[in-house]
Short mmCIF file of C-alpha atoms in Angstrom, two decimals:
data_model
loop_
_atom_site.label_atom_id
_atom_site.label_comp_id
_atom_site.label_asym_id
_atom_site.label_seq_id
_atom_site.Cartn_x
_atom_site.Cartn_y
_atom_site.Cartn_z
CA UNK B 3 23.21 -2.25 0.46
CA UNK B 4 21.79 1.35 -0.52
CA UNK B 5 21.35 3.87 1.94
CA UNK B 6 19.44 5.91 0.25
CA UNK B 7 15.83 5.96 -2.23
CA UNK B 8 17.18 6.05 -6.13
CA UNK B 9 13.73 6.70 -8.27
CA UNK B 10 15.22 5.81 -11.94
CA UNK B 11 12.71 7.42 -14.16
CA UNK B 12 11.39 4.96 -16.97
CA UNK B 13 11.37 7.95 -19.08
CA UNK B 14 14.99 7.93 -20.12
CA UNK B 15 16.69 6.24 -17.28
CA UNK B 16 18.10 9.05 -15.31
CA UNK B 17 17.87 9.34 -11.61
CA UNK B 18 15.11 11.11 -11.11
CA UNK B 19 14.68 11.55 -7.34
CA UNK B 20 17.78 10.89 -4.52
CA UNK B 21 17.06 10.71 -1.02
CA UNK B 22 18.07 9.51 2.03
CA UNK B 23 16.09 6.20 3.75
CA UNK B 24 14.97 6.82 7.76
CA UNK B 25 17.45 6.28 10.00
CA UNK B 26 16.91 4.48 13.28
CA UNK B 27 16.14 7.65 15.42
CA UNK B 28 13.80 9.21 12.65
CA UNK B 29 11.57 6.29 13.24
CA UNK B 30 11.64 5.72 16.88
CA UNK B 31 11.06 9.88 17.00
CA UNK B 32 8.40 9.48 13.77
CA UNK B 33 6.57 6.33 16.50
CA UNK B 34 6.78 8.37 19.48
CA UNK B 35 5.34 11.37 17.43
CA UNK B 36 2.77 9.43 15.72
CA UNK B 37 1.34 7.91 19.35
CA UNK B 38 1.61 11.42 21.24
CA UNK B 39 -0.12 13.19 18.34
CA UNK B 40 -2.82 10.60 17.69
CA UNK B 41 -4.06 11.12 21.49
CA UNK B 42 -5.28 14.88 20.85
CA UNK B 43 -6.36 14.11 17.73
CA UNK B 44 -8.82 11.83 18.33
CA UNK B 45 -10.43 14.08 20.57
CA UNK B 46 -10.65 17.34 17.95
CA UNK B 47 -14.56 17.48 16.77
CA UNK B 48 -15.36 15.47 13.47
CA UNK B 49 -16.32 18.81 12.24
CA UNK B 50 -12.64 20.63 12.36
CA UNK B 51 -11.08 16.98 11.36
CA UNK B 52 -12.36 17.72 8.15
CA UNK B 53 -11.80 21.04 7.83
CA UNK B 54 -9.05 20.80 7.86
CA UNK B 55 -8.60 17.24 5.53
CA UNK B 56 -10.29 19.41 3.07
CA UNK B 57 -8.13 21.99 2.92
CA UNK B 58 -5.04 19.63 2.41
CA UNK B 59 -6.89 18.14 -0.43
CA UNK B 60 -7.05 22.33 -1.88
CA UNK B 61 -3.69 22.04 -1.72
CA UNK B 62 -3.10 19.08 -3.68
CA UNK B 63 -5.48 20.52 -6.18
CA UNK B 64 -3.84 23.65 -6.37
CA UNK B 65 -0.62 21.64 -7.32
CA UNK B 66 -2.00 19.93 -10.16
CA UNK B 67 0.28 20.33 -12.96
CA UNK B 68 3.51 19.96 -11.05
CA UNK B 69 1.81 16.74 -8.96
CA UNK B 70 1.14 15.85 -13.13
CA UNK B 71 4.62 16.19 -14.25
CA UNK B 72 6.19 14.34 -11.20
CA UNK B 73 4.05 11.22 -11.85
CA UNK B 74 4.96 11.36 -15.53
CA UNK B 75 8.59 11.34 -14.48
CA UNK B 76 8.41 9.02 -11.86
CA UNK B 77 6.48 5.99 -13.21
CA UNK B 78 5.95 6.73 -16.69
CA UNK B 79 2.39 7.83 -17.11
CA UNK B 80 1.77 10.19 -20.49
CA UNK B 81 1.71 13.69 -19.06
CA UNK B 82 -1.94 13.87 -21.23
CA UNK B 83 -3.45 11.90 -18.48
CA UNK B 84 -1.58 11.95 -15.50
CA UNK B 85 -3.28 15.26 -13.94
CA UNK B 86 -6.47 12.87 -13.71
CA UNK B 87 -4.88 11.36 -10.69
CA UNK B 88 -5.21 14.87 -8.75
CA UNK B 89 -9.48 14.91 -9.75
CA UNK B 90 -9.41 11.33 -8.98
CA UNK B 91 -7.61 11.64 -4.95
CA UNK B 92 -9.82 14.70 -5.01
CA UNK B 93 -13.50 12.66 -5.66
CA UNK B 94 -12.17 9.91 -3.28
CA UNK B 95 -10.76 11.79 -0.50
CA UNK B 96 -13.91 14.74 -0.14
CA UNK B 97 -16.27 11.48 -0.29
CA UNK B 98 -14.99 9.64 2.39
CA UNK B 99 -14.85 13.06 4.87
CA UNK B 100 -18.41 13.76 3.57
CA UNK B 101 -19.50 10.49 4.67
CA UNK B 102 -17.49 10.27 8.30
CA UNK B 103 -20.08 11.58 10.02
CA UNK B 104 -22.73 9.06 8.93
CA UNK B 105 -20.00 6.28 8.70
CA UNK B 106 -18.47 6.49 12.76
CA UNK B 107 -21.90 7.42 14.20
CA UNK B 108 -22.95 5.60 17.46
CA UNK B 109 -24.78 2.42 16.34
CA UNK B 110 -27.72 2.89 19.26
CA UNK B 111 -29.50 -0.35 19.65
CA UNK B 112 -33.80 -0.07 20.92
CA UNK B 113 -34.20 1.42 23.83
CA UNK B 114 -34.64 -1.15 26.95
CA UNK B 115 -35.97 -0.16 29.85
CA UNK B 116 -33.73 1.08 32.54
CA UNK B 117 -30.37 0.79 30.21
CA UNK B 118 -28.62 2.77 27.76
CA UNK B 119 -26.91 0.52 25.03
CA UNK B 120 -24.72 1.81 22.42
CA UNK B 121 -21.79 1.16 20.50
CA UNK B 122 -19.24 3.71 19.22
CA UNK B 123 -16.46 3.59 16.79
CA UNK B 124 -12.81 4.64 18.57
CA UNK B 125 -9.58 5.17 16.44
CA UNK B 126 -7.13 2.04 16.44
CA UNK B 127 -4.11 4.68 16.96
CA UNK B 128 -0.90 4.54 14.54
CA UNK B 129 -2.16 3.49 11.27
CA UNK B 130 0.61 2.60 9.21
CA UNK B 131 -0.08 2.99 5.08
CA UNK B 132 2.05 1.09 2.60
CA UNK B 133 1.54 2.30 -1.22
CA UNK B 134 2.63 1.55 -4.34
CA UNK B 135 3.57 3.28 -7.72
CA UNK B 136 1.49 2.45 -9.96
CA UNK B 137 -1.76 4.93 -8.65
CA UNK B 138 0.33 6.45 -6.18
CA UNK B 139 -1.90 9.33 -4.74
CA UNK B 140 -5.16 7.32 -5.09
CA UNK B 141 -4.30 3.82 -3.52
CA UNK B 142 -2.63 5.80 -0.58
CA UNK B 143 -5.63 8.30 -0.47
CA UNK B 144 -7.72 5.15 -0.05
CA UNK B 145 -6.84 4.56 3.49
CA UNK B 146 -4.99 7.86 4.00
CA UNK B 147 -8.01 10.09 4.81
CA UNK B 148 -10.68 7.87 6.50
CA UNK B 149 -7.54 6.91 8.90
CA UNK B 150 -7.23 10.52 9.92
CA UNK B 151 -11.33 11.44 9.69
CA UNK B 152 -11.88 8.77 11.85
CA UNK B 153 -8.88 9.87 14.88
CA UNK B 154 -5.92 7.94 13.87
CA UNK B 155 -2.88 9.36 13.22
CA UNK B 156 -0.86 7.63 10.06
CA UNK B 157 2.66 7.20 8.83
CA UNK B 158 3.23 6.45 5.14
CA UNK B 159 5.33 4.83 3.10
CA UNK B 160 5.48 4.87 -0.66
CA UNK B 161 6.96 2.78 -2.95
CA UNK B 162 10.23 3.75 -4.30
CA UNK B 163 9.45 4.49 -7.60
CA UNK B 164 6.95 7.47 -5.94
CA UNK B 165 8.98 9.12 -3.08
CA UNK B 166 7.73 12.43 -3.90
CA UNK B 167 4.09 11.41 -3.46
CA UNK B 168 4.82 11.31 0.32
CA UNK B 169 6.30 13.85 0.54
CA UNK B 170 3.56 16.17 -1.56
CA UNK B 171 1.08 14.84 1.30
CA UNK B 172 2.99 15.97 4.15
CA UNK B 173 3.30 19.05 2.69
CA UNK B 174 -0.26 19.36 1.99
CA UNK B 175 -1.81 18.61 5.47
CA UNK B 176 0.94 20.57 6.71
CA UNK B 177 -0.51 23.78 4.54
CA UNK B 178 -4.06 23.01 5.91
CA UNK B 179 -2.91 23.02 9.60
CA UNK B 180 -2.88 19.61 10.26
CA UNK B 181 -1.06 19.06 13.75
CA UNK B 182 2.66 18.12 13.80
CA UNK B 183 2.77 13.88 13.79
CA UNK B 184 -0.72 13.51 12.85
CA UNK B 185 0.50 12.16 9.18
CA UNK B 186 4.08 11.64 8.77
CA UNK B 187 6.40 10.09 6.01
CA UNK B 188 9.01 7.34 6.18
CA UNK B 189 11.21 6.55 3.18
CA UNK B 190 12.36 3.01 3.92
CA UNK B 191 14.25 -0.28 2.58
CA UNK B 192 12.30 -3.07 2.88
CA UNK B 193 14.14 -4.74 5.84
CA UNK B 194 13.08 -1.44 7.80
CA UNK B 195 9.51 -1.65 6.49
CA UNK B 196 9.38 -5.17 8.20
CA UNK B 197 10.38 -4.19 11.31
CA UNK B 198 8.25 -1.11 12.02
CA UNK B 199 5.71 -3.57 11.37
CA UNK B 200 6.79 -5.22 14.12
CA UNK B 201 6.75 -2.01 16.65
CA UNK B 202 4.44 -2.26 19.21
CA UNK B 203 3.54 1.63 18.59
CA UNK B 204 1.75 0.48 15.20
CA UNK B 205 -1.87 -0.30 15.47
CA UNK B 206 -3.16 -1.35 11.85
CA UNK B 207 -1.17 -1.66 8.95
CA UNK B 208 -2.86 -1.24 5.13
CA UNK B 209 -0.92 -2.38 2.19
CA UNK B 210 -1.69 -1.81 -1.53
CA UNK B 211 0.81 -4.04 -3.74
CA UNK B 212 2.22 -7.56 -5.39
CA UNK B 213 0.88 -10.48 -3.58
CA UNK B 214 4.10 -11.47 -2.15
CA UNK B 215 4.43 -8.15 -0.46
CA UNK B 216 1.59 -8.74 0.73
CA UNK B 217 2.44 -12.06 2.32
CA UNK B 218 5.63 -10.29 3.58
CA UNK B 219 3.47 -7.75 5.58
CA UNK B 220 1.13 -10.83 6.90
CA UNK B 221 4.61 -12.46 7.77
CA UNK B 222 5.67 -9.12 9.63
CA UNK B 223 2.55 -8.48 11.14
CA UNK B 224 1.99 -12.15 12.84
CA UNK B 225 1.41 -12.75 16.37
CA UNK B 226 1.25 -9.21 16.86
CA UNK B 227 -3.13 -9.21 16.52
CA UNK B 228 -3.40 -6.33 14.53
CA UNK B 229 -5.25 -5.51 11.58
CA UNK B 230 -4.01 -5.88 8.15
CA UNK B 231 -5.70 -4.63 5.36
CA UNK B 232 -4.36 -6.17 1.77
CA UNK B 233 -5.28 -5.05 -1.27
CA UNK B 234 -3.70 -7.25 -3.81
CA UNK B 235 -2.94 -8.27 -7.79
CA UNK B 236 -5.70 -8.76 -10.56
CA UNK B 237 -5.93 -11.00 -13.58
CA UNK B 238 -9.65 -9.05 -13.74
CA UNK B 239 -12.03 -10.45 -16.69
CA UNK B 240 -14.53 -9.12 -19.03
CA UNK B 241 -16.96 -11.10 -20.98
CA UNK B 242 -18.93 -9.67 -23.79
CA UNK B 243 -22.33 -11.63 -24.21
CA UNK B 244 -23.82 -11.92 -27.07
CA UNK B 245 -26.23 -9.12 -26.97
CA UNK B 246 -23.41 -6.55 -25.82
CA UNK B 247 -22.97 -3.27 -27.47
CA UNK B 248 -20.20 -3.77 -29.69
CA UNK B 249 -18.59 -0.11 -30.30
CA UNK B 250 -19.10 0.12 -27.07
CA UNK B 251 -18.00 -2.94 -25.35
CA UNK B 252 -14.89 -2.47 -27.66
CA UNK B 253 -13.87 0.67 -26.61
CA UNK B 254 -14.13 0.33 -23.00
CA UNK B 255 -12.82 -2.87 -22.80
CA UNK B 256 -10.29 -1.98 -24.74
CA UNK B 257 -9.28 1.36 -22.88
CA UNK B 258 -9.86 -0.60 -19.27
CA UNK B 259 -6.62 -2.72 -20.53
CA UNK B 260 -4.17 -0.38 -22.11
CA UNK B 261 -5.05 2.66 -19.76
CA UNK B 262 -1.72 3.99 -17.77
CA UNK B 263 0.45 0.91 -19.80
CA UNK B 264 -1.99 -2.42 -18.73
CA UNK B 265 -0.54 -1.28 -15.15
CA UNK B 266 -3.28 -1.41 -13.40
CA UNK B 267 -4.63 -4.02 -9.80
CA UNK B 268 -8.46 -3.54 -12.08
CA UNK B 269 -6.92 -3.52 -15.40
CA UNK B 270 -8.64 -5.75 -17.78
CA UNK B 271 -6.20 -8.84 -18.39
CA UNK B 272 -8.37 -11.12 -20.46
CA UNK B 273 -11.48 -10.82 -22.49
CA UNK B 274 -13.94 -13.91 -23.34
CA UNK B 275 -16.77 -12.95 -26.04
CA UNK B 276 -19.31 -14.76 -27.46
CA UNK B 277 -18.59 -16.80 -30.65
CA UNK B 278 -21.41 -14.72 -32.54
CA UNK B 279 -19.65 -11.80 -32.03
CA UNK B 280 -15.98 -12.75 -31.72
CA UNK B 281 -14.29 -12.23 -35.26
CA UNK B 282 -16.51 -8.39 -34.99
CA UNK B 283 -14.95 -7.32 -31.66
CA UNK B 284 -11.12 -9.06 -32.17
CA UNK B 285 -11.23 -6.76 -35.66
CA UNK B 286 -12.41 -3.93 -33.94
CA UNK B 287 -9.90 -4.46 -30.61
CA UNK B 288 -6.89 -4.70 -32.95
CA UNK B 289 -7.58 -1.84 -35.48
CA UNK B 290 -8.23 0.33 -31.86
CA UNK B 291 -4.90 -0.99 -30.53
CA UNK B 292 -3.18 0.23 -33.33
CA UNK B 293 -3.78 3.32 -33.07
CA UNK B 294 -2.26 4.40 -29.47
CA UNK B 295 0.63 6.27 -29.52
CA UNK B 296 4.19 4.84 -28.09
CA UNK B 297 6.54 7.69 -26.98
CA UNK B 298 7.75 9.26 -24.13
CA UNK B 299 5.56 10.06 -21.81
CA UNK B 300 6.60 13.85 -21.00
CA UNK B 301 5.43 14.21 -24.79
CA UNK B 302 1.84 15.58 -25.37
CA UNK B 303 1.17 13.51 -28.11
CA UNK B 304 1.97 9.99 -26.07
CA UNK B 305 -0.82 7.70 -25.12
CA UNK B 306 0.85 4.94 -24.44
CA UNK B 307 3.78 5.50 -22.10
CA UNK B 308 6.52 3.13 -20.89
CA UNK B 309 6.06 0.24 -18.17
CA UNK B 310 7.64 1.47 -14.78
CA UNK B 311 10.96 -0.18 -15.59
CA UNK B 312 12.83 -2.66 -18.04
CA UNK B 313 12.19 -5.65 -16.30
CA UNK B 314 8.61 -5.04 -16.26
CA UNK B 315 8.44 -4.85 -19.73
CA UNK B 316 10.62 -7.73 -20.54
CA UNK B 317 8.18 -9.74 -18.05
CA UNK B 318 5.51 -9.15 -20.40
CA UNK B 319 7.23 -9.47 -23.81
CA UNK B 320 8.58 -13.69 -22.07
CA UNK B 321 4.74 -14.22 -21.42
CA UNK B 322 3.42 -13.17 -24.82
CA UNK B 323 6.59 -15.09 -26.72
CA UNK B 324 5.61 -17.74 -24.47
CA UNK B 325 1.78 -17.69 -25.50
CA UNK B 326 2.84 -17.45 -29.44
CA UNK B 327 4.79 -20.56 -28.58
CA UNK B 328 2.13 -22.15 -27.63
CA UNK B 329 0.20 -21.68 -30.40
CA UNK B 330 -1.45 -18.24 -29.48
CA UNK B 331 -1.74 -15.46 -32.58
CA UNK B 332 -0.24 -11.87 -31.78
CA UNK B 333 -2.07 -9.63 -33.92
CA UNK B 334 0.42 -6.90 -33.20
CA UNK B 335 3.76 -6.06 -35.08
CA UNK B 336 5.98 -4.59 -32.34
CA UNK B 337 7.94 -2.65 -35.91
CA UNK B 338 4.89 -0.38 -36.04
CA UNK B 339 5.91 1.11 -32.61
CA UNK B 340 9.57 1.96 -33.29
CA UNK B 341 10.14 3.09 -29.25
CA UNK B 342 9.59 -0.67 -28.62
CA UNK B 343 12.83 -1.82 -27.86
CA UNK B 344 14.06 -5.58 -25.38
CA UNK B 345 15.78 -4.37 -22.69
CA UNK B 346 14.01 -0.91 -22.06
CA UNK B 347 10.58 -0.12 -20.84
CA UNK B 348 8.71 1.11 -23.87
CA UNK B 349 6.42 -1.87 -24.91
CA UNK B 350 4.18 -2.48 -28.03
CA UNK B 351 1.09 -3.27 -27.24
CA UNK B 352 -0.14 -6.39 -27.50
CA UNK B 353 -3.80 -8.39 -28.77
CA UNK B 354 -3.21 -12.40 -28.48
CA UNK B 355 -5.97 -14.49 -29.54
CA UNK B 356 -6.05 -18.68 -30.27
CA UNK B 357 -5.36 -18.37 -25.89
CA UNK B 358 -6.30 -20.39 -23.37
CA UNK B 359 -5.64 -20.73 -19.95
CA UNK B 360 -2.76 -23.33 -20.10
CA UNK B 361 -0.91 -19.93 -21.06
CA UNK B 362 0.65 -17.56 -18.41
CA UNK B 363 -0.81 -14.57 -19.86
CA UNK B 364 -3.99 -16.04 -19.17
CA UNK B 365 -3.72 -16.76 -15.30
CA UNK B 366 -0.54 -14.94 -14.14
CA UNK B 367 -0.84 -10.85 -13.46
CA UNK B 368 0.97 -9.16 -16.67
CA UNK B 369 0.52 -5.84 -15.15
CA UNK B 370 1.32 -4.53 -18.86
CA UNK B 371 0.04 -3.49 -22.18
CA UNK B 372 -1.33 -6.52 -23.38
CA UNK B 373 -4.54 -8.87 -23.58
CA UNK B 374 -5.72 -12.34 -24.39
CA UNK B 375 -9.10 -13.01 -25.88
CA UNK B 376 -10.79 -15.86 -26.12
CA UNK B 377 -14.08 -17.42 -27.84
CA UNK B 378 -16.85 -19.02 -25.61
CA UNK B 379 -19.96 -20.22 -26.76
CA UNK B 380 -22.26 -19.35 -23.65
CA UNK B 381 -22.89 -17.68 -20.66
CA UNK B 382 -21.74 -20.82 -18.71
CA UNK B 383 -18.54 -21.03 -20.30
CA UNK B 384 -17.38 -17.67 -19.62
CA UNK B 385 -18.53 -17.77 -16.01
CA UNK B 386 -16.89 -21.32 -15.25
CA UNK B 387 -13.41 -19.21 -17.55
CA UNK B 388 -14.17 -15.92 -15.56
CA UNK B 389 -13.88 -18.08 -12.29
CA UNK B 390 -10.42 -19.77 -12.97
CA UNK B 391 -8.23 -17.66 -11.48
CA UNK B 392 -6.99 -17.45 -8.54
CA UNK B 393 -7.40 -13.66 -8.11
CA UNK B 394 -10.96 -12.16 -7.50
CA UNK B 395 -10.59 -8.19 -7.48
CA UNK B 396 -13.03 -7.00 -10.43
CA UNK B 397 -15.29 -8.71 -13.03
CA UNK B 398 -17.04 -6.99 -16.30
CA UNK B 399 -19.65 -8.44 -18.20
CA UNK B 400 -20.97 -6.11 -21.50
CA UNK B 401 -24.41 -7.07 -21.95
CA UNK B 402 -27.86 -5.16 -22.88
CA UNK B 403 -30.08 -7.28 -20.41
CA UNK B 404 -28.66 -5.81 -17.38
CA UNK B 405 -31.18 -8.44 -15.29
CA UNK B 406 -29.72 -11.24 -16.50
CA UNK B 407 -25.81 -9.76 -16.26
CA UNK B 408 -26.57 -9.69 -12.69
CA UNK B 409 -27.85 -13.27 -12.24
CA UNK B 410 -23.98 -13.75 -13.69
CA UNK B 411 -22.11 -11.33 -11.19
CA UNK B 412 -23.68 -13.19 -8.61
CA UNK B 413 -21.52 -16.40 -9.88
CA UNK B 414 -18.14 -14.44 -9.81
CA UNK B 415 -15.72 -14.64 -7.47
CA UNK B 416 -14.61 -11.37 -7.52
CA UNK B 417 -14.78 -8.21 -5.16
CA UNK B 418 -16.54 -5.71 -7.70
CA UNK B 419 -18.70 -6.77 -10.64
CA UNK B 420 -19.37 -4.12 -13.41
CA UNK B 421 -21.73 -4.20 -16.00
CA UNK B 422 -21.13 -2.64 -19.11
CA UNK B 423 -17.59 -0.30 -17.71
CA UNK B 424 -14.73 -1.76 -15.61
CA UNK B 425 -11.17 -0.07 -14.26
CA UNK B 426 -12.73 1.92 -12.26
CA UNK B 427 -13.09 2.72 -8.43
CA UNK B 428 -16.70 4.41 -7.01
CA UNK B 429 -15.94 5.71 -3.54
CA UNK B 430 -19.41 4.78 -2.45
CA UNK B 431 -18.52 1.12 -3.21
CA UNK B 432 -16.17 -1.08 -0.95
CA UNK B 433 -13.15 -1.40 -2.67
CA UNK B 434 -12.43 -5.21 -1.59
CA UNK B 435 -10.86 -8.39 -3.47
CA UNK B 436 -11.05 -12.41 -2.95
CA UNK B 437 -8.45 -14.74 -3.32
CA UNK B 438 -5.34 -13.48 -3.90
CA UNK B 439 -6.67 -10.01 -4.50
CA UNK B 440 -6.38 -9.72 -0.73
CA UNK B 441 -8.40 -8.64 1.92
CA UNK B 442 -10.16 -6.33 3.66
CA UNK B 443 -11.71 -2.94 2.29
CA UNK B 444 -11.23 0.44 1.40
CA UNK B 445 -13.55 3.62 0.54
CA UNK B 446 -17.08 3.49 0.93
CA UNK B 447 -18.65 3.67 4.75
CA UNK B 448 -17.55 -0.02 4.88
CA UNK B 449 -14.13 1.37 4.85
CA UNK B 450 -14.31 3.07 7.89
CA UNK B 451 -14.93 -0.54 9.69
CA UNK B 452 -11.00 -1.57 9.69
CA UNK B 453 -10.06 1.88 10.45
CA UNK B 454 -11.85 2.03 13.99
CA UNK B 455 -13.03 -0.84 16.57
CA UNK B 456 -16.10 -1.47 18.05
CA UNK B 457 -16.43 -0.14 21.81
CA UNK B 458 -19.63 -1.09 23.41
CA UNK B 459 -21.11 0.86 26.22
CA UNK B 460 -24.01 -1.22 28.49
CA UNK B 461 -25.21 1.48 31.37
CA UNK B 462 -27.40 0.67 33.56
CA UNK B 463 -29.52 3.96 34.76
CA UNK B 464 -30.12 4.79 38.20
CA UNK B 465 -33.55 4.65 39.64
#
């Protein structure tokens, strides 16, 4: 068994990052630190709590570029884009401390006579915060900062493949005066993770990964009656209707699939458009796709970067051999991206059509550069296509009458619906998934709800 974190960068395969994994006294100290912390913090005014949250979030964005170049070389993503992660944990982290004030108000109920009646929203304690690589600053940031804006104190623990993204945040609250044990680190194995799920010290636990991790953390986490927050895979749909903006619809789509290597919980993994505009928007889709740019990520000129590791990519490449198998057409010659090699993470991308969903690629979470897309006839078709799945976390539908794309959304079973965009998060919005998407929810004043219980205070007034 390893002792120790080993982040093999998909870049070229070298080790990357090399550190140690928590030993049995740095979590019993990190628990005992977390609890003893959390009790004076809850008690510091709203006010300075975000003070001081907003300073570590200066620090991040002072960091930028080397934040940039450390998620290149960790998971992959071209060095062009991968600064956008910093603006994006920067949007989502001053929203949710701009809104704490609003969001753990007392809820006062109308005044009776001779009673005061209120309800207020107290801390749950420990918050424990399990995030992956793929979006490794913004899924943690997600339940990072309206844990600590609303008392708790929180102990991370990243993925793996992202070690460093921990450790940037400590530093960062750290800089902006954060006290000591208010957010802590853990790098852990996975047998570890399970049992400080299991400590008594840990009062919520919020995990953003695969679905079986996520039914390992429900497994972890039962009998103990704590809250688990789970947000899960995607197999997210678009449907273009036959009145969509085609350029449009094309490019978005298109870009809400490929974006950071298909790898992605709100990627777009399949596309259904209607027969009058099918043969248009498949021409279009392809002659887009061929145009990214397979190469290393640390290179400038890169837009399409490796998946996270070799087996990822060889995941993809069995369900699209599968789908041609089957009868599906790949539109894409993997020779016209020379980097694309079995056995490695660099992957062609990929535009099947002739799919349907007898095909894994059509119902099973690539989390990789490619997409199915498939001709419906109506409205009724896509939503009854849109609906067979059994993950739920976004939905797009391109369409000019935005009236009747709503009258669709409300058919979806999914946990956001867009009309005309998709892969993206709004930190207004509740971030929230059905299905196996998970549950629970993140960002938005909704996201404050898991974060803090309900304490209700009935006094009766003296005469």
């Amino acid at each position: 068994m390893n002792d120790k974190v080993l982040t093999l960068s998909p870049v070229d395969g070298s080790v990357y990052v090399e550190r140690p994994f928590a030993g049995p006294d740095d979590i019993t100290e990190a628990l005992r630190l977390g609890k003893a912390a959390q009790a004076h913090w809850r008690r510091r005014p709203l006010a300075e709590r975000a003070a001081l949250c907003h300073r570590a979030v200066d620090a991040l964005v002072a960091e930028k570029a080397a934040i940039a170049e450390e998620i290149c070389w960790m998971m992959g993503r071209p060095i062009r884009y991968a600064g956008g992660e910093v603006d994006g944990l920067a949007e989502r982290a001053r929203y949710m401390i701009d809104i704490a004030g609003e969001a753990l108000a007392p809820v006062r109920l109308p005044e009776k006579p001779g009673f005061e009646r209120y309800i207020r929203r107290d801390p749950l304690g420990l918050v424990l915060v399990i995030a992956p690589w793929n979006y490794p600053y913004l899924t943690a940031i997600n339940a990072v900062m309206p844990a600590l804006m609303a008392g708790n104190a929180v102990l991370l623990k990243h993925s793996a493949q992202t070690p460093l993204c921990a450790e940037r945040l400590a530093r960062a609250f750290e800089d902006a005066g954060l006290p000591r044990g208010v957010f802590q680190y853990l790098h852990l194995s996975h047998a570890d993770t399970s049992a400080l799920i299991q400590a008594p010290e840990v009062d919520h636990v919020a995990f953003t990964g695969s679905v079986a991790g996520g039914a390992a953390v429900e497994r972890a986490a039962a009998g103990r009656f704590i809250g688990v927050g789970l947000e899960l895979g995607g197999k997210d749909p678009a449907y273009v209707r036959a009145d969509a903006d085609l350029a449009q619809a094309v490019a978005t789509a298109i870009d809400g699939a490929f974006f950071n290597s298909g790898q992605s919980c709100c990627g777009i993994e399949r596309i259904y458009v209607h027969a009058s505009l099918y043969d248009a928007f498949v021409e279009q889709a392809v002659a887009l796709v061929k145009q990214y740019q397979l190469g290393r990520p640390d290179d400038p000129a890169t837009t399409l970067g490796p998946l996270v590791r070799a087996g990822a990519a060889d995941f993809v490449r069995d369900q699209v051999a599968e789908a041609v198998a089957q009868g599906a057409t790949a539109h894409i010659d993997p020779a016209d991206f020379p980097l694309d090699r079995p056995g490695t993470p660099y992957l062609a991308p990929q535009v099947l059509t002739g799919v349907n969903h007898r095909m894994r690629v059509m119902t099973e979470e690539s989390f990789g550069p490619v997409v199915g897309i498939q001709k419906v006839e109506s409205d009724e078709e896509a939503v009854a296509l849109m609906n067979d799945s059994d993950f739920g976390l976004t939905a797009a539908i391109f369409t000019r009458d935005v009236a009747t794309g709503i009258e669709l959304g409300e058919q979806l079973h999914t946990g956001t619906f867009f009309i005309n965009r998709c892969d993206y998060l709004d930190p207004g919005l509740a971030w929230t998934g059905v299905k196996q998407s998970g549950r629970g929810c993140t960002l938005s004043r909704l996201g404050y709800e898991s974060l803090t219980r309900p304490k209700s205070f009935h006094i009766k007034l003296p005469h």
